Coordinates of C-alpha atoms and ligand atoms in Angstrom, one line a residue:
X10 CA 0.0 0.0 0.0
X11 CA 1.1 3.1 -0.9
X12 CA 0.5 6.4 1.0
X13 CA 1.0 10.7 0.0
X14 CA 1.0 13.3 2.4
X15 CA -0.5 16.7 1.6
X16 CA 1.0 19.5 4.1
X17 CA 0.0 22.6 4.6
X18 CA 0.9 25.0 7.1
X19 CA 3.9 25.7 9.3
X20 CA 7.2 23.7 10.7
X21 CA 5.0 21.9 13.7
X22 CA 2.8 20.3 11.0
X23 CA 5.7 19.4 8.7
X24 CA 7.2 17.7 11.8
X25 CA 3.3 15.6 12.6
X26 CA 3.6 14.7 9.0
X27 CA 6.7 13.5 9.1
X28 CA 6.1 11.7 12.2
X29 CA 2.7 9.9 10.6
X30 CA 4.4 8.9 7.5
X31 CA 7.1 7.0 9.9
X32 CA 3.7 4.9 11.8
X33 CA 2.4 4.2 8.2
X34 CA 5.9 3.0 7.1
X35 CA 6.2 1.0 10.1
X36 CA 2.8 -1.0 9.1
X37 CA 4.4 -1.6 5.9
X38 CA 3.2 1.6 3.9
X39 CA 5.5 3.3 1.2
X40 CA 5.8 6.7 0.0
X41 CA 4.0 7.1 -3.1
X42 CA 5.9 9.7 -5.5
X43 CA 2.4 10.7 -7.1
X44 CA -0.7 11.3 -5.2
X45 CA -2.4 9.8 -8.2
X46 CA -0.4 6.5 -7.1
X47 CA -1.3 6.5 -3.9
X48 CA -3.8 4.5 -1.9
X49 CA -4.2 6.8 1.0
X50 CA -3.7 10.3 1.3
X51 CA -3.4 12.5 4.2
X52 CA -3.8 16.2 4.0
X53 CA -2.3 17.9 6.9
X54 CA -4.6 21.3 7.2
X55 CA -3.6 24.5 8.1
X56 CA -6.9 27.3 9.5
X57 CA -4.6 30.3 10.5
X58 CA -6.1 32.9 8.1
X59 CA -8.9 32.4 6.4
X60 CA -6.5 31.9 2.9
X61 CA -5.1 28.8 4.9
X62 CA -8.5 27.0 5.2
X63 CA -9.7 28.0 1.7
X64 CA -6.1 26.4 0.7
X65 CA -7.1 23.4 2.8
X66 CA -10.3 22.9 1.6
X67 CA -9.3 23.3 -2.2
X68 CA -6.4 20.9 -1.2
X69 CA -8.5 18.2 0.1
X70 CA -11.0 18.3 -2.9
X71 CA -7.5 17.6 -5.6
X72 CA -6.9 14.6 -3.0
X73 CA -10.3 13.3 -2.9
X74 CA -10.4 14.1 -7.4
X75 CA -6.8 12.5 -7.8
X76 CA -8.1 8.9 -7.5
X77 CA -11.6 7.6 -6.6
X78 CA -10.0 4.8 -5.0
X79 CA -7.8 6.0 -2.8
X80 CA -8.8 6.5 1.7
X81 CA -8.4 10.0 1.8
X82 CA -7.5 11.3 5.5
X83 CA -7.5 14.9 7.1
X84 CA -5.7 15.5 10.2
X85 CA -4.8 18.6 11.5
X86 CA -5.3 22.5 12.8
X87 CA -8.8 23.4 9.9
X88 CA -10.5 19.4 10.3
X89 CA -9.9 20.3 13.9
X90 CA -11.5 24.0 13.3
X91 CA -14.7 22.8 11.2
X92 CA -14.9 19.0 11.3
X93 CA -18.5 19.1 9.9
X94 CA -17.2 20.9 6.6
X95 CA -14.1 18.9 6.2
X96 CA -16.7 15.4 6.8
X97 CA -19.0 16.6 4.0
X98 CA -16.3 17.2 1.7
X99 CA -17.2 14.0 -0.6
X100 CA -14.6 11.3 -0.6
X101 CA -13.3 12.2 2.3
X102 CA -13.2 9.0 4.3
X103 CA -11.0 9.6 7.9
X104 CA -11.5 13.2 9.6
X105 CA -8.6 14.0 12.4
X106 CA -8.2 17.2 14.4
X107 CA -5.2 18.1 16.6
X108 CA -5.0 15.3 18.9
X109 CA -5.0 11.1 18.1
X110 CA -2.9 11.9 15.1
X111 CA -1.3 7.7 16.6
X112 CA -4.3 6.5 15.3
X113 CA -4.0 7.5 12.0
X114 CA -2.9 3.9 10.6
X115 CA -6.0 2.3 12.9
X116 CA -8.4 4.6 11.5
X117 CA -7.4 5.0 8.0
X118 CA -7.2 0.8 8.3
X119 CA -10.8 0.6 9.5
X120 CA -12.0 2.9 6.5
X121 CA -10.1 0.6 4.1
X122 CA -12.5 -2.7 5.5
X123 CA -15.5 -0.4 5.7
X124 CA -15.4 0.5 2.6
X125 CA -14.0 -3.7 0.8
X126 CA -17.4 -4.7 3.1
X127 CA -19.3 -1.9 0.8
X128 CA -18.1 -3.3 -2.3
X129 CA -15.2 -0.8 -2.9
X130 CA -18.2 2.1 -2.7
X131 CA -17.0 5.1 -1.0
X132 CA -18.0 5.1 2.5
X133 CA -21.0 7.8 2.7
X134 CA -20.6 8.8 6.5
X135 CA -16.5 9.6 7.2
X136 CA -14.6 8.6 10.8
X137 CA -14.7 11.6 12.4
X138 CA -12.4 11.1 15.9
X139 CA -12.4 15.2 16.5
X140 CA -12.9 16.3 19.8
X141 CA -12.1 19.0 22.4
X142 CA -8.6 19.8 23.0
X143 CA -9.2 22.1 25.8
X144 CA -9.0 19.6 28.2
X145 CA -5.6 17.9 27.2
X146 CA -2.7 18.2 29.2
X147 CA 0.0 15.8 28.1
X148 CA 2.1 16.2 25.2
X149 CA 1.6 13.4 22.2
X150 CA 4.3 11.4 21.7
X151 CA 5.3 10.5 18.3
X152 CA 7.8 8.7 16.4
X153 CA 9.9 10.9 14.1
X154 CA 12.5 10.6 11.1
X155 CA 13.0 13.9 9.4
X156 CA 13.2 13.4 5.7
X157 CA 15.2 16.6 5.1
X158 CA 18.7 18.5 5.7
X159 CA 17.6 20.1 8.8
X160 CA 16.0 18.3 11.6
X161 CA 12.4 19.7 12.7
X162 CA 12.3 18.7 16.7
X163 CA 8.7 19.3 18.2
X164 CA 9.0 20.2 22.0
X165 CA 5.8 21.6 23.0
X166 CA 1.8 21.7 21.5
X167 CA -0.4 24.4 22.4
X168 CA -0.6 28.2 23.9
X169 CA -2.7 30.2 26.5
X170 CA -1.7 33.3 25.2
X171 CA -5.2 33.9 23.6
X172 CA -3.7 37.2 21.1
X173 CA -7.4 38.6 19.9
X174 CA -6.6 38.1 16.6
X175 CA -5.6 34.2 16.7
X176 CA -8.1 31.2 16.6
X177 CA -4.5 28.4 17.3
X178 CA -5.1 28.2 21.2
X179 CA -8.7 27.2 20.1
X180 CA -7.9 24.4 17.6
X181 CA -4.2 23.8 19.1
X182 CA -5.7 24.0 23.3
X183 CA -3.0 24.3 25.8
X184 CA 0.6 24.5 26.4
X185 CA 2.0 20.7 26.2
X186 CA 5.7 20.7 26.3
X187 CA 7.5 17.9 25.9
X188 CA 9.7 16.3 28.7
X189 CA 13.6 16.4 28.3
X190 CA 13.8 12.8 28.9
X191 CA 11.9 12.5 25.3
X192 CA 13.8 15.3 23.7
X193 CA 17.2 13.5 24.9
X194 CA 15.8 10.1 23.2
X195 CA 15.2 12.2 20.0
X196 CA 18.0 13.9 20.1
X197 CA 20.4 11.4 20.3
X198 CA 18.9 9.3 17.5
X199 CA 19.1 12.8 15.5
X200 CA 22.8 12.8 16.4
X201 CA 23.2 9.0 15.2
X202 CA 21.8 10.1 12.0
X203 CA 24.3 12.7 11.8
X204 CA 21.8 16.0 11.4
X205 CA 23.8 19.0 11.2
X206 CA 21.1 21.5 12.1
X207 CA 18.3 21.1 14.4
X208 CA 15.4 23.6 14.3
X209 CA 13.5 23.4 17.7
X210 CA 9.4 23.8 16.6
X211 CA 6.4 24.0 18.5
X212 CA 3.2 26.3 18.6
X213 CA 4.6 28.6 21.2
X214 CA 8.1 27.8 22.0
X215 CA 9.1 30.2 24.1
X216 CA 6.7 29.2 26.9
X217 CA 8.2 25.6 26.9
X218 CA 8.4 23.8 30.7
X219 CA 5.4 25.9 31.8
X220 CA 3.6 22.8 32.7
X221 CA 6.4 20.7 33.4
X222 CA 7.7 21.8 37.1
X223 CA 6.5 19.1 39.2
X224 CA 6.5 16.5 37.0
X225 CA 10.9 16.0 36.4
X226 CA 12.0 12.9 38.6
X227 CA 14.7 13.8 41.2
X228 CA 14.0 17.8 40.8
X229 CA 10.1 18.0 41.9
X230 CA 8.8 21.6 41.8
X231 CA 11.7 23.1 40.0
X232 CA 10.8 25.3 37.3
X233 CA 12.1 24.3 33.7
X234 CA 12.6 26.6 30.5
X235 CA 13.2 26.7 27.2
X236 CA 16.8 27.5 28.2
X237 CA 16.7 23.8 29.9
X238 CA 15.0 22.3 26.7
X239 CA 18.2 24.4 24.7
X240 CA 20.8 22.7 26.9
X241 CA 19.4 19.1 26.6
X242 CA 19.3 19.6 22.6
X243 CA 23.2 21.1 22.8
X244 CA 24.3 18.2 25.0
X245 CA 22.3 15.0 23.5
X246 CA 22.6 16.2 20.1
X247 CA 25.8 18.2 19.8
X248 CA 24.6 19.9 16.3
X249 CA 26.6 21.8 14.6
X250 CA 23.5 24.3 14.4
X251 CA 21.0 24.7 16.7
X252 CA 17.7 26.9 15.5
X253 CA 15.0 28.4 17.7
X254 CA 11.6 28.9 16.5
X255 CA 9.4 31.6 16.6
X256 CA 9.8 33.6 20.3
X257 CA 7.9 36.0 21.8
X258 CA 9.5 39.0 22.8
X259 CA 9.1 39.3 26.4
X260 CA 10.3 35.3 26.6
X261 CA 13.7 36.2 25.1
X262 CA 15.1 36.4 29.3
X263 CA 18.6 37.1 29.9
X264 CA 19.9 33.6 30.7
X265 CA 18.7 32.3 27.0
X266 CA 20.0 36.0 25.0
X267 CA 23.5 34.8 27.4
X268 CA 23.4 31.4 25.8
X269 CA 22.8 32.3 22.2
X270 CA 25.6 34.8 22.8
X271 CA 28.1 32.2 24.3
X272 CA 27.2 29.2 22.3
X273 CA 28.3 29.0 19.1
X274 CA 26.1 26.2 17.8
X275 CA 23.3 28.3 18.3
X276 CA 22.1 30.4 15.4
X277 CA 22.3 34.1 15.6
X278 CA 19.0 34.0 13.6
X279 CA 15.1 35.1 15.9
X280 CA 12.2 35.5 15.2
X281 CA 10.3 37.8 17.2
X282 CA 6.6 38.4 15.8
X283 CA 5.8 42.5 16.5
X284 CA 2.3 42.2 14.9
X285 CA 2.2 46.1 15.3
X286 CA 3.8 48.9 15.6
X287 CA 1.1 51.3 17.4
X288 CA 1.1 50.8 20.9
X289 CA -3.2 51.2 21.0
X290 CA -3.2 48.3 18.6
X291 CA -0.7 46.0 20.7
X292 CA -3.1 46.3 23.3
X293 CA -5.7 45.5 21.5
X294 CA -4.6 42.4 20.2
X295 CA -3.5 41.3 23.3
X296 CA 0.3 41.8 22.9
X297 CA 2.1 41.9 26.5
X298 CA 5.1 44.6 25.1
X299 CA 5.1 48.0 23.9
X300 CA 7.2 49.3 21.0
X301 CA 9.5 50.6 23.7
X302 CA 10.2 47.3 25.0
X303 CA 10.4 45.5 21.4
X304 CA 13.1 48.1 20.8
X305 CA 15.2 48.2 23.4
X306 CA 15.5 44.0 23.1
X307 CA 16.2 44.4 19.3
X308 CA 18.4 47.1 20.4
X309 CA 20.7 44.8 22.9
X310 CA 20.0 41.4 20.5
X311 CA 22.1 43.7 17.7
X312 CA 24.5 45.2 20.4
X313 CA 25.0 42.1 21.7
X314 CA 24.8 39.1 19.0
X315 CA 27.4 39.7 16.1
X316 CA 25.3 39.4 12.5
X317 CA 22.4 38.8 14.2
X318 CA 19.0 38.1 11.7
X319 CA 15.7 39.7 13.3
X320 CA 12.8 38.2 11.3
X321 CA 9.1 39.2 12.1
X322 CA 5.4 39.1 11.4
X323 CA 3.3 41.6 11.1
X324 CA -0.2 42.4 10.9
X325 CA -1.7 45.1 9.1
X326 CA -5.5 46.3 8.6
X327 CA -6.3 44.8 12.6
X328 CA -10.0 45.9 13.4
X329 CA -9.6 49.4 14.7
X330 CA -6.4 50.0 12.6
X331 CA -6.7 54.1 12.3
X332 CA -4.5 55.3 8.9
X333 CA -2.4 57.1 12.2
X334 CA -1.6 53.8 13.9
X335 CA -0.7 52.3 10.4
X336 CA 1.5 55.5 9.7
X337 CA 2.9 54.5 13.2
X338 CA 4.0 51.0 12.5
X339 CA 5.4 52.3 9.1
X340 CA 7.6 54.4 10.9
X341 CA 8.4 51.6 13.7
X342 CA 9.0 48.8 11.4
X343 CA 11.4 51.4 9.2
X344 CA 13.4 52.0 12.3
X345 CA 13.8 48.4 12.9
X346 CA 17.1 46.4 12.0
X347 CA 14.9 43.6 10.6
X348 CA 15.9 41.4 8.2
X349 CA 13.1 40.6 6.9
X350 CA 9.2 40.9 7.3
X351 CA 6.1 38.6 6.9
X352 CA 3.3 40.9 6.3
X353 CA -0.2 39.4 6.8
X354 CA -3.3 41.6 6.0
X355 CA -5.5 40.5 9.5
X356 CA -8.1 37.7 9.0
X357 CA -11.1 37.5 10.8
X358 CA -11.1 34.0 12.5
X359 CA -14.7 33.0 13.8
X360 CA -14.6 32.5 17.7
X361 CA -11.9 35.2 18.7
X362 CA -12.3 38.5 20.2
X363 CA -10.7 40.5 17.6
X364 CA -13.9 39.2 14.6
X365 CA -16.1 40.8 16.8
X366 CA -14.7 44.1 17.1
X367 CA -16.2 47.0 15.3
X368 CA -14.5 48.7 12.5
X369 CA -13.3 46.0 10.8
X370 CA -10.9 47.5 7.9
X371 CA -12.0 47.0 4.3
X372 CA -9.6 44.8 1.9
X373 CA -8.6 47.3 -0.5
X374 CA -7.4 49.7 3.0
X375 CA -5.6 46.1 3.7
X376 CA -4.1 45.6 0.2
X377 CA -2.9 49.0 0.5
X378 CA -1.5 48.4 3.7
X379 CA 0.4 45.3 3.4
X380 CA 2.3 46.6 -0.3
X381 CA 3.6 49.8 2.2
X382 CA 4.8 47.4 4.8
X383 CA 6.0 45.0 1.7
X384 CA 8.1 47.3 0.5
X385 CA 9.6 47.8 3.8
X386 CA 10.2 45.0 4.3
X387 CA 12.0 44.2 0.6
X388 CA 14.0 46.9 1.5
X389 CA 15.5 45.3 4.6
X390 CA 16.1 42.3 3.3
X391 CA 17.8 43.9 0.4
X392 CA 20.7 46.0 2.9
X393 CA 20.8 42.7 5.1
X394 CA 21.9 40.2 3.0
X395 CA 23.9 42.8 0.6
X396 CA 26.7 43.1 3.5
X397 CA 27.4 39.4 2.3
X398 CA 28.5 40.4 -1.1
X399 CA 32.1 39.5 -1.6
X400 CA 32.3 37.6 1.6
X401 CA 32.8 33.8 2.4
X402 CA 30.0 32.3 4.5
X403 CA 29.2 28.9 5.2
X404 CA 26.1 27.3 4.1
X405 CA 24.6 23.7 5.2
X406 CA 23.5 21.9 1.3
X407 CA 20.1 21.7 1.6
X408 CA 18.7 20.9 -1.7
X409 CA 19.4 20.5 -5.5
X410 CA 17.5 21.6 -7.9
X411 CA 17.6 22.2 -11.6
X412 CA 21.4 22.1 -11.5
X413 CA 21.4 24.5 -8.5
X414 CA 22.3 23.6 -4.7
X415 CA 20.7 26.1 -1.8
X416 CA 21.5 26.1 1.8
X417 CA 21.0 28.7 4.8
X418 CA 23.9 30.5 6.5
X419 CA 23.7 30.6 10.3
X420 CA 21.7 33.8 10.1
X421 CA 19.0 33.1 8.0
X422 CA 20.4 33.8 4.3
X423 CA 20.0 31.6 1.2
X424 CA 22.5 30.7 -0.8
X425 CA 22.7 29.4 -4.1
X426 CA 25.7 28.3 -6.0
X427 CA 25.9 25.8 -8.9
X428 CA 25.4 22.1 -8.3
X429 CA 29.0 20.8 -8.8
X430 CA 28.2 17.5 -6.8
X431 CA 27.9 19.4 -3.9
X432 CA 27.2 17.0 -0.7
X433 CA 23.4 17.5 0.7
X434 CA 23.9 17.9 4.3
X435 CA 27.8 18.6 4.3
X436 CA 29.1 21.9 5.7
X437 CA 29.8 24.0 2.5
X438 CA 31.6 27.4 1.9
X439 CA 30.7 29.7 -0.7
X440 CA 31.8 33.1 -1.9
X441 CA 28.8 35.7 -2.6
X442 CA 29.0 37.4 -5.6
X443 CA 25.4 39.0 -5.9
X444 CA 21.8 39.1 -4.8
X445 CA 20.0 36.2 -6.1
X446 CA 16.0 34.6 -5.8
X447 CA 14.8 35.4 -1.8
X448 CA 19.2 35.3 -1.0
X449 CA 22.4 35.4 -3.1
X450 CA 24.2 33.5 -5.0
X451 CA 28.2 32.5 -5.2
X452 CA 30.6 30.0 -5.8
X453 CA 31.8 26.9 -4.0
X454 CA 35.4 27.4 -2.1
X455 CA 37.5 24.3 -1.8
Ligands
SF4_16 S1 1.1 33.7 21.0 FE1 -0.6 34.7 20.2 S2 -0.2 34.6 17.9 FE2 1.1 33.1 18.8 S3 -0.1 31.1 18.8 FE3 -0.5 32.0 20.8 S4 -2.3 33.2 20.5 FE4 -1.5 32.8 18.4

């Protein structure tokens, strides 16, 4: 039997796909290269703006089109969001939310004999197993290969941060992090493997160990952190590269800006998501920092980090969003050493706070919006990653194609260079010569 995954989304569901095609392969499945050729299909949904579910949707109607005779399966963040829509999607046959994703072999199994005992008739009602995440408390385990260069590790599920604008605590629940016993165990089969780069991944990173304090043997009621999730990945893995996800900027304490600083193997590459620049909208959305403090951490992150890469998100046309804050974040975001910007025009998601607020922003105001910050944000990227011009850096090979190898330097660059049997994986050192694609491009140096 042959199985395709589908995956939409971010790095957390990259990592559950990963980890489902490893059950299926360990019940004898193989990877199908075509969905067409494939006898089940799982599409991994994404509902973070309205776009994502629409993507979902269409994606799960080309699964269900590709072959009438394939078990199609959804799992994930949208089947968890609207399991009624995803169930009446015809030829769906398995619907999954965010939780019970170790069943999917059972389940997907059971559909299979459902539907032999109908004759090979597509089963009219699906298996729906979506229920409440509210209520769960303990991260789900799940086996993991990565199947690329750089090594996904999940550590923790969920947040409680409730920002108005976000529907994940809703369809993700709360903050699960993973124990360090597991992330050792992971870790040290990563390291057998010989990953260069791990890339820690979760919904919310930054509050890792919140629920874990009483619950370490030997050490009951101390607190645990991130930074103690960092130094179990540094010492059971010993990567070459070690890269944190997205933080939030008030989780970005002294004792983890001390160990980026002092340990080399971790990237001088964060991610802090400012959202806005206007203080009144922060507080709307729920944001616990001003602009002050997001500036004086970016502030000491460059002082302090050498080459440092600040990436963020932002979100423009938020209900409320006066053409003064906007002219606010324009200016904020301009006086920002980012390195780049993802600009997101603000989706209503059904269930938040923010959908009900009054003065909801038209589209066109939000088109407008999000080209200024765009541009912005091209033009940042564009003085970052020209200071590399006529420089060596070192990239990690991550993939080949069309005769061309890319690969990321430490802080967040692409690289291209000709594919001249360049090792995927191996440590490689290139020579920029210009801007090239979303990076630059060089030459390999023996
Ligand atoms: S921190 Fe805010 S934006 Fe991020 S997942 Fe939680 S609620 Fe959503």
């Amino acid at each position: 039997m042959k199985v395709f995954f589908v995956t939409l989304g971010c790095k957390v569901n990259q990592y559950e796909s990963e980890a489902m095609q490893k059950l299926f392969e360990a019940s004898g499945y193989v990877r199908a290269d075509e969905i067409s050729e494939a006898d089940v299909v799982v599409v991994n949904t994404c509902t973070v703006t309205a776009v994502s579910s629409q993507k979902s949707r269409q994606m799960i109607r080309r699964a269900a089109g590709a072959n009438q005779n394939s078990i199609v399966a959804v799992v994930g963040c949208y089947a968890q969001s609207e399991p009624e829509v995803v169930a009446a999607i015809d030829g769906v046959d398995v619907v999954v939310g965010t939780k019970d994703r170790t069943r999917i072999v059972e389940l997907v199994e059971a559909a299979i004999s459902m539907r032999n005992e109908e004759l090979g008739i597509r089963n009219e009602q699906p298996l729906s197993v979506v229920g409440t995440v509210d209520e769960i408390r303990d991260f789900e385990e799940l086996p993991h290969a990565p199947q690329r260069t750089r090594a996904f590790l999940k550590i923790e599920d969920g947040c409680n941060n409730f920002c108005a604008y976000c529907i994940i605590p809703y369809v993700r629940g709360r903050v699960r992090s993973r124990s360090l016993e597991s992330i050792r165990d992971e870790c040290l089969k990563l390291k057998a493997a010989g990953f260069k780069e791990i890339v820690l991944t979760g919904i919310h990173v930054g509050t890792y160990g919140r629920d874990l304090r009483c619950q370490v043997s030997g050490v009951s009621g101390q607190k645990i952190s991130l930074v103690d999730a960092v130094k179990t990945v540094l010492d059971a893995a010993n990567p070459l590269r070690l890269r944190l996800g997205s933080l939030e900027p008030v989780e970005l304490t002294d004792e983890l800006i001390e160990l980026i600083k002092t340990d080399e193997r971790i990237c001088n590459h964060v991610h802090l998501p400012l959202q806005s620049g206007s203080d009144e909208i922060l507080k709307a959305m729920h944001r616990p920092y001003t602009t002050k403090n997001f500036a004086e951490l970016t502030a000491r992150l460059v002082d302090e980090i050498p080459e440092i890469s600040i990436g963020t998100d932002l979100i423009v046309g938020f209900p409320g969003e006066t053409d003064e804050n906007f002219a606010e974040t324009l200016e904020f975001i301009q006086s920002q050493p980012f390195a780049k910007i993802h600009v997101f025009p603000y989706s209503a998601r059904a269930g938040t706070v923010a959908a009900t607020l009054p003065n909801q922003i038209p589209s066109s105001t939000k088109k407008i919006r999000t080209n200024s910050a765009l541009e912005i944000s091209r033009d940042k990227s564009k003085i970052f990653v020209e200071r590399l011009i006529g420089r060596t850096v070192e990239i990690i090979a991550e993939t080949s194609t069309d005769g061309l190898v890319d690969g990321l330097t430490k802080n967040y660059v692409r690289v291209y260079l000709p594919d001249e049997n360049i090792p995927l994986g191996e440590v490689v050192k290139v020579r920029v010569e210009k801007i090239f694609h979303d990076g630059v491009w060089g030459d390999y140096v023996d």
